[in-house]
Structures are given as structure tokens and as C-alpha cells.
Amino acid sequence: MTTYTATRTSLWCILWIVIVVVVSSSATSPLAGKEGYQDETTIKLFSPSPIIHAIGPTSFPKPTDMIWDNDDTEDDEPIPVVEPIFGKHRPDHDAIFAYAEGYTVEWYLSFLESLKETGFDGDVVLAIAEERIRAKGVLEYLQQQSDFVVVYSIQMDCFESDRVTLGGRSMKGGGLDIFQMCLLNHVYGWKKEDGTVRKTALDPREGRVVATLRYEWYWIWAQHYHNDRWIMVLDARDSFFQSNPFANLPRHEDERSATSGKLWFFGENTEATRLGKSTKNKKWLANGYGQEVLDAVQDKPTICSGSTMGERVAMEQYLRALVQEKEETTVRMTGSDQGFHNYLYYSSKLANVLAIDSLTVYGQGNGIINNMGALRTKPFVEWGIYDEETHEVFNWDRETLSPVVHQWDRDKHLHGYRVGPKFSELKQKWKEEKEKLGL
């Protein structure tokens, strides 16, 4: 396992000090020299940049601060008032968060059924499309998973193509318009003493694409969990599970002791891509932060924003930070959250956050989440970490099953198997289950 860990210490102030390298496979490893193997030279690539060092706060502002600043009639701070359409948060459980809007039922089956097979006993919290544009059968399936699945679905206020007229979510090219700018109206507000909503707030900010908005949803959901619980944010459409990703994690003794916690990022393959090699990553960084920042990190490995995990106390601050990055930049592009994510890490902007006691970046294929997207330059099997017979994906030791396989659809063989025979198998099992339930 190869990791890249930044830790805090107190000198003159709270500082980001050193990259501690943990390499269980040394230079004498039988994997050394093979494709995909990441040695200490690779590890150095993940060092934060000294050129663009940002002095961040000890605590980032909450999204509700921006709502409160716009309403001078209220003395009390607004809070999230949106409720799930079904399911119940269990504060003392781990949780997986995913913005899963606009998919057909097969994709939810692939995500959730593979997770259930691992023995996972936490919550899964999802945001799905509103009823008007929701695919047939999705709600029926998810309702049968409500013992562990919590589902949110609201009619969002989104701008039409003129970016002035407000309407609902739009369809484009047979799917939801991923470039549409939306607001989170009536998500925050104020409650009476009995807990009922007294007043809701309009969103005073400019519209954001849903790929950016999802992190604010994740922040809202994080409020329901204890500080010592682990939370994973993950792209649902292109992920499946091979073992329980929450097994054997380091834990605090109890919730009261969790005043700070661990935050884990997951990189993409350093051999196949870098931030400066990717047209999209270059645009996200240059548009958000300027050419100087892009120049400083262009040789750095890409760290994926679609797969992050950590203890809730640390994740809550990270999610605040990512939401805040949108407010501090002018970039509006879909996918710009990955620019924010990489800037937060490589600029050391999270360094002073008291709630984050360490930030570890796991190299691709060396941690709990295996980001496979950059490996599409050739078939997964040629990289030596995919078994075409069993359809299993491995970490770089060629022995450990990757607990979470992310971006599996980039490989022709694995994609063909999962959307073909696997989807058919899952749909048939669900059909039989429905018959038993009398649905």
C-alpha cells in the first residue's frame, strides 16, 4: 500500500508540515518496475505545491452563513430544513453519500446490490430526480431498501438557457442537462420550538451546476451523523463494491473524543495522466484559479473529486471548504469541483483546519477506492489488475480485491459484462423479489 499523508503540528501556529510516506512494498518488491507500480519517486509527486501555498482558515464558513448574510430579519442562524422523502438517518452509523439523479433502475441495482453483498450495515443517502423526470421503477426499488437507504428528491429551481428565467430541471440529448444552473431554494430555513418549519429561505447565490451543488447536499446530510462516524462520498453510476469499505477502519473510542479526524483522498493513475495532460482538468484549474496555478500543478497527479472518505468531523469541514471554493471563484463549468478539490490539496488550503488531524492521499490502486478512469488508454486486463473470467478488479498487489471500483465503465470488457449479463441478472432477481412482495 502506498499513501501520502500530510499532518499538523503546533509551532508558531497550526501548519501543514511534512509528507509522511508509508510504503509497504519497498524497492525490493517483486512489483518494482512493473506497470502501475508506484515507488518513492511517484510518492513525491503528491507533495503539495510550495508555489501556490494558500493560508486557509481554522474553520471554513458554513453554507448557511451565506443564507443568513442575505436575511437581516432573522436573529437566529438558518438550518437545513429539507427532509428525505423516505428512509431515516441513523446518526451512529457510517454512511455513503451519492448524488444519483437521472438513472434507470439498473444502475441503482448495480450500486446497491453489490454493496449489500459485502455485509455493509451503514446508511446510503441518495438524491434522485424529481417525480416529473424520474425513470420508471426507480422509486419502487429504492423504497424496498428504506431500512438502510435514505432518499431525497426535491423540485429544484433551475435557470432556462437564458440564465434568467427560472424553471425546473431540463432534459437535453436524452438525459438531464448537466450544464443547467440551479439554486437551492427552500432547503434552509427556521423552525419553531416544536420542530415545525416556520420559514424557508431563498438561495441568494448565483446558480450552480448539479455536479457542484451535490457537495452542499453532502454537507446537509453530514449534519445527521456523529463526529466519529466514517462518511464516503462517491459517484454512484460508475461504482460497484467487492468488499465492505468500512471494515477495519481506525476508530475513535467514542463520539465525544472525535474533535478532529482523518480525511482520505484517492488519486488517479500517475502513469496514465497528470493534471496538465487532461484538457478538462486544465480548463477547470485555469478558469477557476488562473494560469499561474495551473503551471504550478500541471505535473501533479490528478486527485479524484468523485471519491473521498473520512471521519465525519473532518469530512464536514472538507465539504464546507469545497462549497466555499465555488463562492471564491468565477468558474461555472460542470466538473469544476475537481479543480476545487485538487486546489484545496495542492495549495495546502486545508492545512489549518483544526477538525482535520491528517489528510492522506492514496495512490490509484493502493487504497479502498480504486479510480480506474485514467487506465482507459488500454484494456484493464493489460494492466494486470482485472480478471476477465471472474470480472474482479484488484489493487496493484494483484491479490487484494479493490473494495470500491470506481469508473468501471471506461473498460470495454468490464462495461460490456456489467451492462449486459450483470444488469440482466440483477433485473431478473429484482423481478422475482417483486413477485414475492406482491408488487
Short mmCIF file of C-alpha atoms in Angstrom, two decimals:
data_model
loop_
_atom_site.label_atom_id
_atom_site.label_comp_id
_atom_site.label_asym_id
_atom_site.label_seq_id
_atom_site.Cartn_x
_atom_site.Cartn_y
_atom_site.Cartn_z
CA MET A 1 0.00 0.00 0.00
CA THR A 2 1.26 3.46 -0.91
CA THR A 3 -0.10 6.53 0.82
CA TYR A 4 0.76 10.19 1.01
CA THR A 5 -0.06 11.74 4.38
CA ALA A 6 0.10 15.35 5.48
CA THR A 7 -0.06 16.01 9.23
CA ARG A 8 -0.38 19.02 11.53
CA THR A 9 1.75 20.28 14.34
CA SER A 10 1.93 23.40 16.51
CA LEU A 11 4.97 25.62 16.01
CA TRP A 12 4.18 29.31 15.72
CA CYS A 13 0.73 28.38 14.53
CA ILE A 14 -1.08 25.40 13.08
CA LEU A 15 0.92 24.39 9.99
CA TRP A 16 0.94 21.74 7.28
CA ILE A 17 4.40 20.31 7.78
CA VAL A 18 5.55 17.10 6.22
CA ILE A 19 4.55 14.40 3.80
CA VAL A 20 4.92 11.13 5.66
CA VAL A 21 5.42 8.31 3.20
CA VAL A 22 4.08 4.89 4.11
CA VAL A 23 5.21 2.27 1.61
CA SER A 24 4.61 -1.34 2.49
CA SER A 25 6.00 -2.51 -0.86
CA SER A 26 9.64 -1.41 -0.90
CA ALA A 27 12.08 -1.02 -3.78
CA THR A 28 12.81 -4.74 -3.49
CA SER A 29 9.17 -5.64 -4.06
CA PRO A 30 8.56 -8.13 -6.87
CA LEU A 31 6.22 -5.49 -8.31
CA ALA A 32 9.02 -2.93 -8.65
CA GLY A 33 9.49 -1.94 -12.27
CA LYS A 34 6.13 -3.34 -13.37
CA GLU A 35 3.44 -1.19 -14.93
CA GLY A 36 1.33 0.60 -12.36
CA TYR A 37 3.80 0.12 -9.50
CA GLN A 38 4.22 3.36 -7.57
CA ASP A 39 7.57 3.86 -5.90
CA GLU A 40 9.00 6.70 -3.82
CA THR A 41 9.58 8.82 -6.93
CA THR A 42 5.85 8.66 -7.61
CA ILE A 43 5.11 9.46 -3.98
CA LYS A 44 6.95 12.78 -4.20
CA LEU A 45 4.61 13.88 -6.97
CA PHE A 46 1.79 14.16 -4.45
CA SER A 47 3.61 16.73 -2.32
CA PRO A 48 1.62 19.98 -2.00
CA SER A 49 2.99 22.81 -4.12
CA PRO A 50 5.18 25.44 -2.39
CA ILE A 51 4.46 27.88 -5.21
CA ILE A 52 0.72 28.28 -4.60
CA HIS A 53 0.60 27.84 -0.83
CA ALA A 54 -2.72 29.20 0.47
CA ILE A 55 -3.19 30.18 4.11
CA GLY A 56 -6.60 28.74 4.91
CA PRO A 57 -8.81 29.23 7.97
CA THR A 58 -9.02 27.04 11.06
CA SER A 59 -12.70 26.55 10.22
CA PHE A 60 -14.45 27.21 6.92
CA PRO A 61 -17.80 29.05 6.84
CA LYS A 62 -20.97 27.01 6.70
CA PRO A 63 -23.18 27.29 3.61
CA THR A 64 -25.89 28.66 5.90
CA ASP A 65 -23.70 31.68 6.68
CA MET A 66 -24.28 32.89 3.12
CA ILE A 67 -28.04 32.48 3.56
CA TRP A 68 -28.03 34.33 6.88
CA ASP A 69 -25.99 37.23 5.50
CA ASN A 70 -28.78 37.82 2.99
CA ASP A 71 -31.62 37.90 5.56
CA ASP A 72 -31.41 40.72 8.10
CA THR A 73 -34.85 39.95 9.56
CA GLU A 74 -33.73 36.87 11.49
CA ASP A 75 -31.66 36.80 14.68
CA ASP A 76 -31.12 33.06 14.58
CA GLU A 77 -28.89 31.19 12.16
CA PRO A 78 -30.77 29.24 9.46
CA ILE A 79 -30.52 25.46 9.44
CA PRO A 80 -31.21 22.75 6.87
CA VAL A 81 -34.96 22.07 6.87
CA VAL A 82 -35.22 19.75 3.86
CA GLU A 83 -36.36 16.21 4.73
CA PRO A 84 -35.96 12.89 2.91
CA ILE A 85 -38.97 11.51 1.06
CA PHE A 86 -38.32 8.21 2.85
CA GLY A 87 -35.70 6.48 4.95
CA LYS A 88 -34.18 7.62 8.23
CA HIS A 89 -30.66 8.77 9.04
CA ARG A 90 -29.01 6.68 11.76
CA PRO A 91 -26.52 9.05 13.45
CA ASP A 92 -24.39 6.29 14.96
CA HIS A 93 -23.81 4.52 11.62
CA ASP A 94 -21.29 5.04 8.84
CA ALA A 95 -22.73 6.41 5.60
CA ILE A 96 -22.20 6.63 1.84
CA PHE A 97 -23.46 9.78 0.09
CA ALA A 98 -24.22 9.93 -3.65
CA TYR A 99 -25.98 12.36 -5.94
CA ALA A 100 -27.73 9.82 -8.16
CA GLU A 101 -30.05 11.82 -10.39
CA GLY A 102 -31.45 10.63 -13.68
CA TYR A 103 -30.52 6.93 -13.89
CA THR A 104 -32.66 3.94 -14.81
CA VAL A 105 -33.24 1.29 -12.18
CA GLU A 106 -30.40 -0.98 -13.40
CA TRP A 107 -27.78 1.49 -12.22
CA TYR A 108 -29.23 1.67 -8.71
CA LEU A 109 -29.38 -2.14 -8.64
CA SER A 110 -25.70 -2.36 -9.65
CA PHE A 111 -24.63 0.09 -6.95
CA LEU A 112 -26.78 -1.04 -4.03
CA GLU A 113 -26.93 -4.81 -4.59
CA SER A 114 -23.14 -5.05 -4.82
CA LEU A 115 -22.90 -3.08 -1.57
CA LYS A 116 -25.40 -5.30 0.23
CA GLU A 117 -23.37 -8.38 -0.69
CA THR A 118 -20.36 -7.02 1.27
CA GLY A 119 -22.16 -7.02 4.63
CA PHE A 120 -22.20 -3.22 4.87
CA ASP A 121 -24.52 -2.17 7.71
CA GLY A 122 -24.48 1.63 7.43
CA ASP A 123 -26.66 4.17 5.60
CA VAL A 124 -26.72 5.08 1.94
CA VAL A 125 -28.05 8.59 1.31
CA LEU A 126 -29.12 9.46 -2.23
CA ALA A 127 -30.51 12.44 -4.10
CA ILE A 128 -32.64 11.33 -7.04
CA ALA A 129 -34.57 13.10 -9.79
CA GLU A 130 -37.90 14.71 -9.07
CA GLU A 131 -41.02 12.70 -9.95
CA ARG A 132 -41.66 14.50 -13.26
CA ILE A 133 -38.42 13.23 -14.80
CA ARG A 134 -37.71 10.12 -12.72
CA ALA A 135 -37.20 6.83 -14.56
CA LYS A 136 -39.87 4.15 -14.20
CA GLY A 137 -39.36 1.69 -11.36
CA VAL A 138 -36.63 3.63 -9.53
CA LEU A 139 -38.76 4.77 -6.59
CA GLU A 140 -40.35 1.33 -6.21
CA TYR A 141 -36.95 -0.34 -5.90
CA LEU A 142 -35.46 2.24 -3.56
CA GLN A 143 -38.49 2.16 -1.25
CA GLN A 144 -37.83 -1.53 -0.65
CA GLN A 145 -34.32 -0.61 0.54
CA SER A 146 -35.53 2.00 3.05
CA ASP A 147 -34.12 0.08 6.02
CA PHE A 148 -30.72 1.48 5.06
CA VAL A 149 -31.31 3.85 2.12
CA VAL A 150 -32.33 7.47 2.73
CA VAL A 151 -33.70 9.26 -0.34
CA TYR A 152 -34.04 12.97 -1.06
CA SER A 153 -35.93 14.35 -4.04
CA ILE A 154 -36.93 17.98 -4.45
CA GLN A 155 -38.12 20.10 -7.34
CA MET A 156 -35.11 22.34 -7.82
CA ASP A 157 -35.33 25.83 -9.24
CA CYS A 158 -33.08 25.89 -12.29
CA PHE A 159 -32.42 28.51 -14.94
CA GLU A 160 -33.51 28.15 -18.52
CA SER A 161 -30.95 28.62 -21.30
CA ASP A 162 -31.23 32.43 -20.97
CA ARG A 163 -29.89 32.07 -17.38
CA VAL A 164 -32.62 34.46 -16.24
CA THR A 165 -35.89 32.53 -16.33
CA LEU A 166 -36.37 30.04 -13.50
CA GLY A 167 -37.96 26.68 -14.19
CA GLY A 168 -37.37 23.05 -13.34
CA ARG A 169 -34.69 20.56 -14.38
CA SER A 170 -34.38 20.30 -18.15
CA MET A 171 -33.70 17.38 -20.43
CA LYS A 172 -31.02 17.59 -23.12
CA GLY A 173 -29.82 14.94 -25.55
CA GLY A 174 -31.98 12.24 -23.97
CA GLY A 175 -30.75 12.90 -20.43
CA LEU A 176 -30.74 15.59 -17.80
CA ASP A 177 -28.95 18.80 -18.73
CA ILE A 178 -25.69 18.61 -16.76
CA PHE A 179 -24.84 22.22 -17.66
CA GLN A 180 -28.02 23.73 -16.21
CA MET A 181 -27.51 26.20 -13.36
CA CYS A 182 -29.70 25.61 -10.29
CA LEU A 183 -30.48 27.10 -6.88
CA LEU A 184 -31.19 25.51 -3.51
CA ASN A 185 -34.33 27.46 -2.65
CA HIS A 186 -36.33 26.41 0.44
CA VAL A 187 -33.66 23.95 1.57
CA TYR A 188 -32.66 26.11 4.55
CA GLY A 189 -34.86 27.95 6.99
CA TRP A 190 -36.00 28.42 10.55
CA LYS A 191 -38.06 26.16 12.81
CA LYS A 192 -40.46 26.74 15.66
CA GLU A 193 -39.80 25.34 19.11
CA ASP A 194 -41.95 22.31 18.27
CA GLY A 195 -39.69 21.49 15.31
CA THR A 196 -42.05 22.52 12.52
CA VAL A 197 -40.73 24.79 9.79
CA ARG A 198 -41.63 28.44 10.37
CA LYS A 199 -39.95 29.97 7.33
CA THR A 200 -37.75 28.86 4.45
CA ALA A 201 -35.00 30.83 2.74
CA LEU A 202 -34.33 31.65 -0.88
CA ASP A 203 -30.85 30.97 -2.20
CA PRO A 204 -29.16 34.36 -2.76
CA ARG A 205 -26.21 32.94 -4.70
CA GLU A 206 -25.80 32.52 -8.42
CA GLY A 207 -26.85 29.21 -9.93
CA ARG A 208 -24.53 26.22 -9.76
CA VAL A 209 -24.42 23.08 -11.88
CA VAL A 210 -25.63 20.00 -10.02
CA ALA A 211 -22.13 18.47 -10.05
CA THR A 212 -21.10 21.36 -7.80
CA LEU A 213 -24.38 21.57 -5.86
CA ARG A 214 -24.04 17.95 -4.73
CA TYR A 215 -21.35 18.85 -2.20
CA GLU A 216 -23.79 21.14 -0.45
CA TRP A 217 -26.24 18.25 -0.28
CA TYR A 218 -23.47 16.14 1.22
CA TRP A 219 -22.81 18.84 3.83
CA ILE A 220 -26.52 18.93 4.72
CA TRP A 221 -26.62 15.16 5.12
CA ALA A 222 -23.45 15.13 7.21
CA GLN A 223 -25.28 17.12 9.89
CA HIS A 224 -27.22 13.96 10.74
CA TYR A 225 -24.19 11.87 11.79
CA HIS A 226 -21.93 11.70 14.82
CA ASN A 227 -18.42 13.09 14.55
CA ASP A 228 -16.76 9.67 14.91
CA ARG A 229 -18.68 8.04 12.04
CA TRP A 230 -16.99 7.48 8.68
CA ILE A 231 -18.56 9.06 5.59
CA MET A 232 -17.80 8.29 1.96
CA VAL A 233 -18.89 10.49 -0.96
CA LEU A 234 -18.94 8.55 -4.19
CA ASP A 235 -20.18 8.66 -7.76
CA ALA A 236 -22.99 6.11 -7.87
CA ARG A 237 -23.40 5.46 -11.58
CA ASP A 238 -19.92 4.11 -12.26
CA SER A 239 -19.08 2.43 -8.93
CA PHE A 240 -19.60 -1.04 -7.51
CA PHE A 241 -18.38 -2.83 -4.39
CA GLN A 242 -16.33 -6.01 -3.93
CA SER A 243 -15.85 -5.91 -0.13
CA ASN A 244 -17.00 -3.77 2.77
CA PRO A 245 -15.11 -0.46 2.51
CA PHE A 246 -15.78 0.36 6.17
CA ALA A 247 -14.30 -2.82 7.63
CA ASN A 248 -11.25 -2.42 9.86
CA LEU A 249 -11.13 1.38 9.73
CA PRO A 250 -9.37 3.28 12.54
CA ARG A 251 -11.94 4.44 15.09
CA HIS A 252 -12.24 6.91 17.96
CA GLU A 253 -13.19 5.41 21.31
CA ASP A 254 -16.44 7.39 21.34
CA GLU A 255 -18.11 10.34 19.68
CA ARG A 256 -17.06 12.79 22.38
CA SER A 257 -13.37 12.16 21.66
CA ALA A 258 -13.75 12.93 17.95
CA THR A 259 -12.81 16.61 17.94
CA SER A 260 -10.68 16.05 14.84
CA GLY A 261 -10.38 13.22 12.37
CA LYS A 262 -8.89 11.67 9.29
CA LEU A 263 -9.57 12.69 5.70
CA TRP A 264 -8.69 10.37 2.80
CA PHE A 265 -8.35 11.37 -0.85
CA PHE A 266 -7.85 8.94 -3.75
CA GLY A 267 -5.64 9.62 -6.75
CA GLU A 268 -5.85 8.64 -10.37
CA ASN A 269 -3.09 6.71 -12.13
CA THR A 270 0.10 8.76 -12.36
CA GLU A 271 1.46 6.87 -15.37
CA ALA A 272 -1.61 7.48 -17.50
CA THR A 273 -2.45 11.08 -16.62
CA ARG A 274 -1.48 14.29 -14.81
CA LEU A 275 -3.43 17.48 -14.21
CA GLY A 276 -1.65 19.18 -17.12
CA LYS A 277 -2.29 16.30 -19.52
CA SER A 278 -6.06 16.44 -19.13
CA THR A 279 -7.86 19.07 -21.22
CA LYS A 280 -10.74 19.18 -18.76
CA ASN A 281 -8.61 19.42 -15.64
CA LYS A 282 -6.59 22.21 -17.24
CA LYS A 283 -9.76 24.17 -18.03
CA TRP A 284 -11.19 23.70 -14.53
CA LEU A 285 -8.00 24.92 -12.87
CA ALA A 286 -7.19 27.74 -15.28
CA ASN A 287 -10.74 29.10 -15.27
CA GLY A 288 -11.01 28.84 -11.50
CA TYR A 289 -7.56 29.97 -10.39
CA GLY A 290 -5.60 31.30 -13.36
CA GLN A 291 -2.64 30.18 -15.45
CA GLU A 292 -0.12 30.59 -12.61
CA VAL A 293 -1.86 27.95 -10.51
CA LEU A 294 -2.21 25.60 -13.47
CA ASP A 295 1.51 25.98 -14.24
CA ALA A 296 2.37 25.14 -10.62
CA VAL A 297 0.41 21.88 -10.58
CA GLN A 298 0.44 20.72 -14.20
CA ASP A 299 2.86 17.86 -13.44
CA LYS A 300 0.94 16.78 -10.34
CA PRO A 301 -1.21 13.64 -10.31
CA THR A 302 -4.96 14.09 -10.55
CA ILE A 303 -6.83 13.50 -7.30
CA CYS A 304 -10.41 12.39 -7.97
CA SER A 305 -13.20 14.53 -6.50
CA GLY A 306 -15.78 11.79 -7.06
CA SER A 307 -14.43 9.52 -4.34
CA THR A 308 -13.48 10.80 -0.88
CA MET A 309 -13.93 9.48 2.64
CA GLY A 310 -13.14 10.46 6.19
CA GLU A 311 -14.41 10.75 9.70
CA ARG A 312 -17.46 12.95 9.82
CA VAL A 313 -15.76 15.68 11.89
CA ALA A 314 -13.14 16.10 9.14
CA MET A 315 -15.46 15.50 6.18
CA GLU A 316 -17.85 18.21 7.37
CA GLN A 317 -15.08 20.80 7.14
CA TYR A 318 -13.86 19.50 3.77
CA LEU A 319 -17.40 19.82 2.38
CA ARG A 320 -17.66 23.36 3.72
CA ALA A 321 -14.36 24.15 2.01
CA LEU A 322 -15.43 22.76 -1.35
CA VAL A 323 -18.72 24.69 -1.28
CA GLN A 324 -16.78 27.83 -0.36
CA GLU A 325 -14.40 27.41 -3.31
CA LYS A 326 -17.31 27.95 -5.69
CA GLU A 327 -18.08 31.23 -3.93
CA GLU A 328 -14.48 32.41 -4.16
CA THR A 329 -14.01 31.64 -7.86
CA THR A 330 -15.91 32.59 -11.01
CA VAL A 331 -15.78 29.19 -12.70
CA ARG A 332 -19.20 27.76 -13.58
CA MET A 333 -18.19 24.70 -15.58
CA THR A 334 -19.56 21.23 -14.95
CA GLY A 335 -16.72 19.27 -13.39
CA SER A 336 -15.10 22.30 -11.78
CA ASP A 337 -15.47 20.57 -8.41
CA GLN A 338 -12.42 18.51 -9.38
CA GLY A 339 -10.47 21.73 -9.86
CA PHE A 340 -11.58 22.88 -6.40
CA HIS A 341 -10.65 19.51 -4.89
CA ASN A 342 -7.13 19.48 -6.34
CA TYR A 343 -6.53 23.12 -5.48
CA LEU A 344 -7.55 22.55 -1.85
CA TYR A 345 -4.97 19.79 -1.57
CA TYR A 346 -2.02 21.08 -3.60
CA SER A 347 -2.29 24.62 -2.18
CA SER A 348 -2.44 23.26 1.41
CA LYS A 349 -5.58 25.33 1.95
CA LEU A 350 -6.97 22.69 4.35
CA ALA A 351 -3.81 22.75 6.46
CA ASN A 352 -5.02 24.97 9.28
CA VAL A 353 -8.39 23.27 9.78
CA LEU A 354 -8.49 22.11 13.39
CA ALA A 355 -11.03 19.37 12.65
CA ILE A 356 -8.65 17.63 10.19
CA ASP A 357 -5.79 15.93 12.03
CA SER A 358 -4.39 14.24 8.90
CA LEU A 359 -5.03 14.15 5.17
CA THR A 360 -3.92 11.02 3.31
CA VAL A 361 -3.87 10.61 -0.46
CA TYR A 362 -3.95 7.00 -1.63
CA GLY A 363 -2.37 6.34 -4.99
CA GLN A 364 -4.59 4.71 -7.59
CA GLY A 365 -4.99 1.01 -6.89
CA ASN A 366 -3.48 1.23 -3.39
CA GLY A 367 -6.45 2.14 -1.22
CA ILE A 368 -10.10 1.41 -0.50
CA ILE A 369 -11.35 3.17 -3.65
CA ASN A 370 -9.75 2.28 -6.97
CA ASN A 371 -10.21 5.08 -9.52
CA MET A 372 -9.91 3.33 -12.88
CA GLY A 373 -10.77 6.09 -15.35
CA ALA A 374 -7.25 7.07 -16.39
CA LEU A 375 -6.44 3.44 -17.27
CA ARG A 376 -8.67 3.57 -20.35
CA THR A 377 -5.58 4.06 -22.53
CA LYS A 378 -5.64 0.26 -22.93
CA PRO A 379 -7.84 -2.62 -21.71
CA PHE A 380 -7.90 -3.14 -17.93
CA VAL A 381 -6.73 -6.73 -18.41
CA GLU A 382 -3.49 -5.49 -19.99
CA TRP A 383 -2.74 -3.51 -16.85
CA GLY A 384 -2.82 -6.82 -14.98
CA ILE A 385 -5.43 -5.88 -12.38
CA TYR A 386 -8.62 -7.23 -13.99
CA ASP A 387 -9.70 -10.86 -14.29
CA GLU A 388 -11.82 -11.33 -17.42
CA GLU A 389 -13.17 -14.66 -16.18
CA THR A 390 -14.36 -13.60 -12.72
CA HIS A 391 -14.81 -9.88 -13.59
CA GLU A 392 -12.93 -8.95 -10.42
CA VAL A 393 -10.74 -5.85 -10.09
CA PHE A 394 -7.60 -5.88 -7.94
CA ASN A 395 -5.27 -3.39 -6.34
CA TRP A 396 -1.71 -3.26 -7.61
CA ASP A 397 -0.54 -6.08 -5.36
CA ARG A 398 -2.61 -8.30 -7.73
CA GLU A 399 -4.04 -10.08 -4.68
CA THR A 400 -6.30 -7.61 -2.85
CA LEU A 401 -9.75 -7.07 -4.29
CA SER A 402 -10.42 -3.35 -4.59
CA PRO A 403 -13.24 -2.73 -2.07
CA VAL A 404 -14.71 0.00 -4.29
CA VAL A 405 -14.27 0.00 -8.07
CA HIS A 406 -14.87 3.49 -9.44
CA GLN A 407 -15.10 4.40 -13.15
CA TRP A 408 -15.53 0.77 -14.22
CA ASP A 409 -17.40 1.81 -17.36
CA ARG A 410 -14.20 3.06 -19.05
CA ASP A 411 -13.20 -0.50 -19.97
CA LYS A 412 -14.94 -2.17 -22.91
CA HIS A 413 -14.85 -5.70 -21.47
CA LEU A 414 -15.95 -4.82 -17.92
CA HIS A 415 -18.56 -2.38 -19.21
CA GLY A 416 -19.93 -5.00 -21.58
CA TYR A 417 -20.22 -7.53 -18.77
CA ARG A 418 -21.88 -5.24 -16.25
CA VAL A 419 -24.42 -3.55 -18.55
CA GLY A 420 -25.08 -6.86 -20.27
CA PRO A 421 -25.15 -10.14 -18.28
CA LYS A 422 -24.82 -8.49 -14.84
CA PHE A 423 -27.61 -5.98 -15.35
CA SER A 424 -29.84 -8.76 -16.73
CA GLU A 425 -29.10 -10.92 -13.68
CA LEU A 426 -29.87 -8.05 -11.30
CA LYS A 427 -33.11 -7.17 -13.07
CA GLN A 428 -34.26 -10.78 -13.01
CA LYS A 429 -33.54 -11.11 -9.29
CA TRP A 430 -35.42 -7.88 -8.60
CA LYS A 431 -38.35 -9.10 -10.71
CA GLU A 432 -38.51 -12.30 -8.64
CA GLU A 433 -38.26 -10.30 -5.43
CA LYS A 434 -41.13 -8.07 -6.51
CA GLU A 435 -43.30 -11.09 -7.18
CA LYS A 436 -42.62 -12.36 -3.66
CA LEU A 437 -43.51 -8.96 -2.26
CA GLY A 438 -46.68 -8.77 -4.36
CA LEU A 439 -45.58 -5.59 -6.12
#
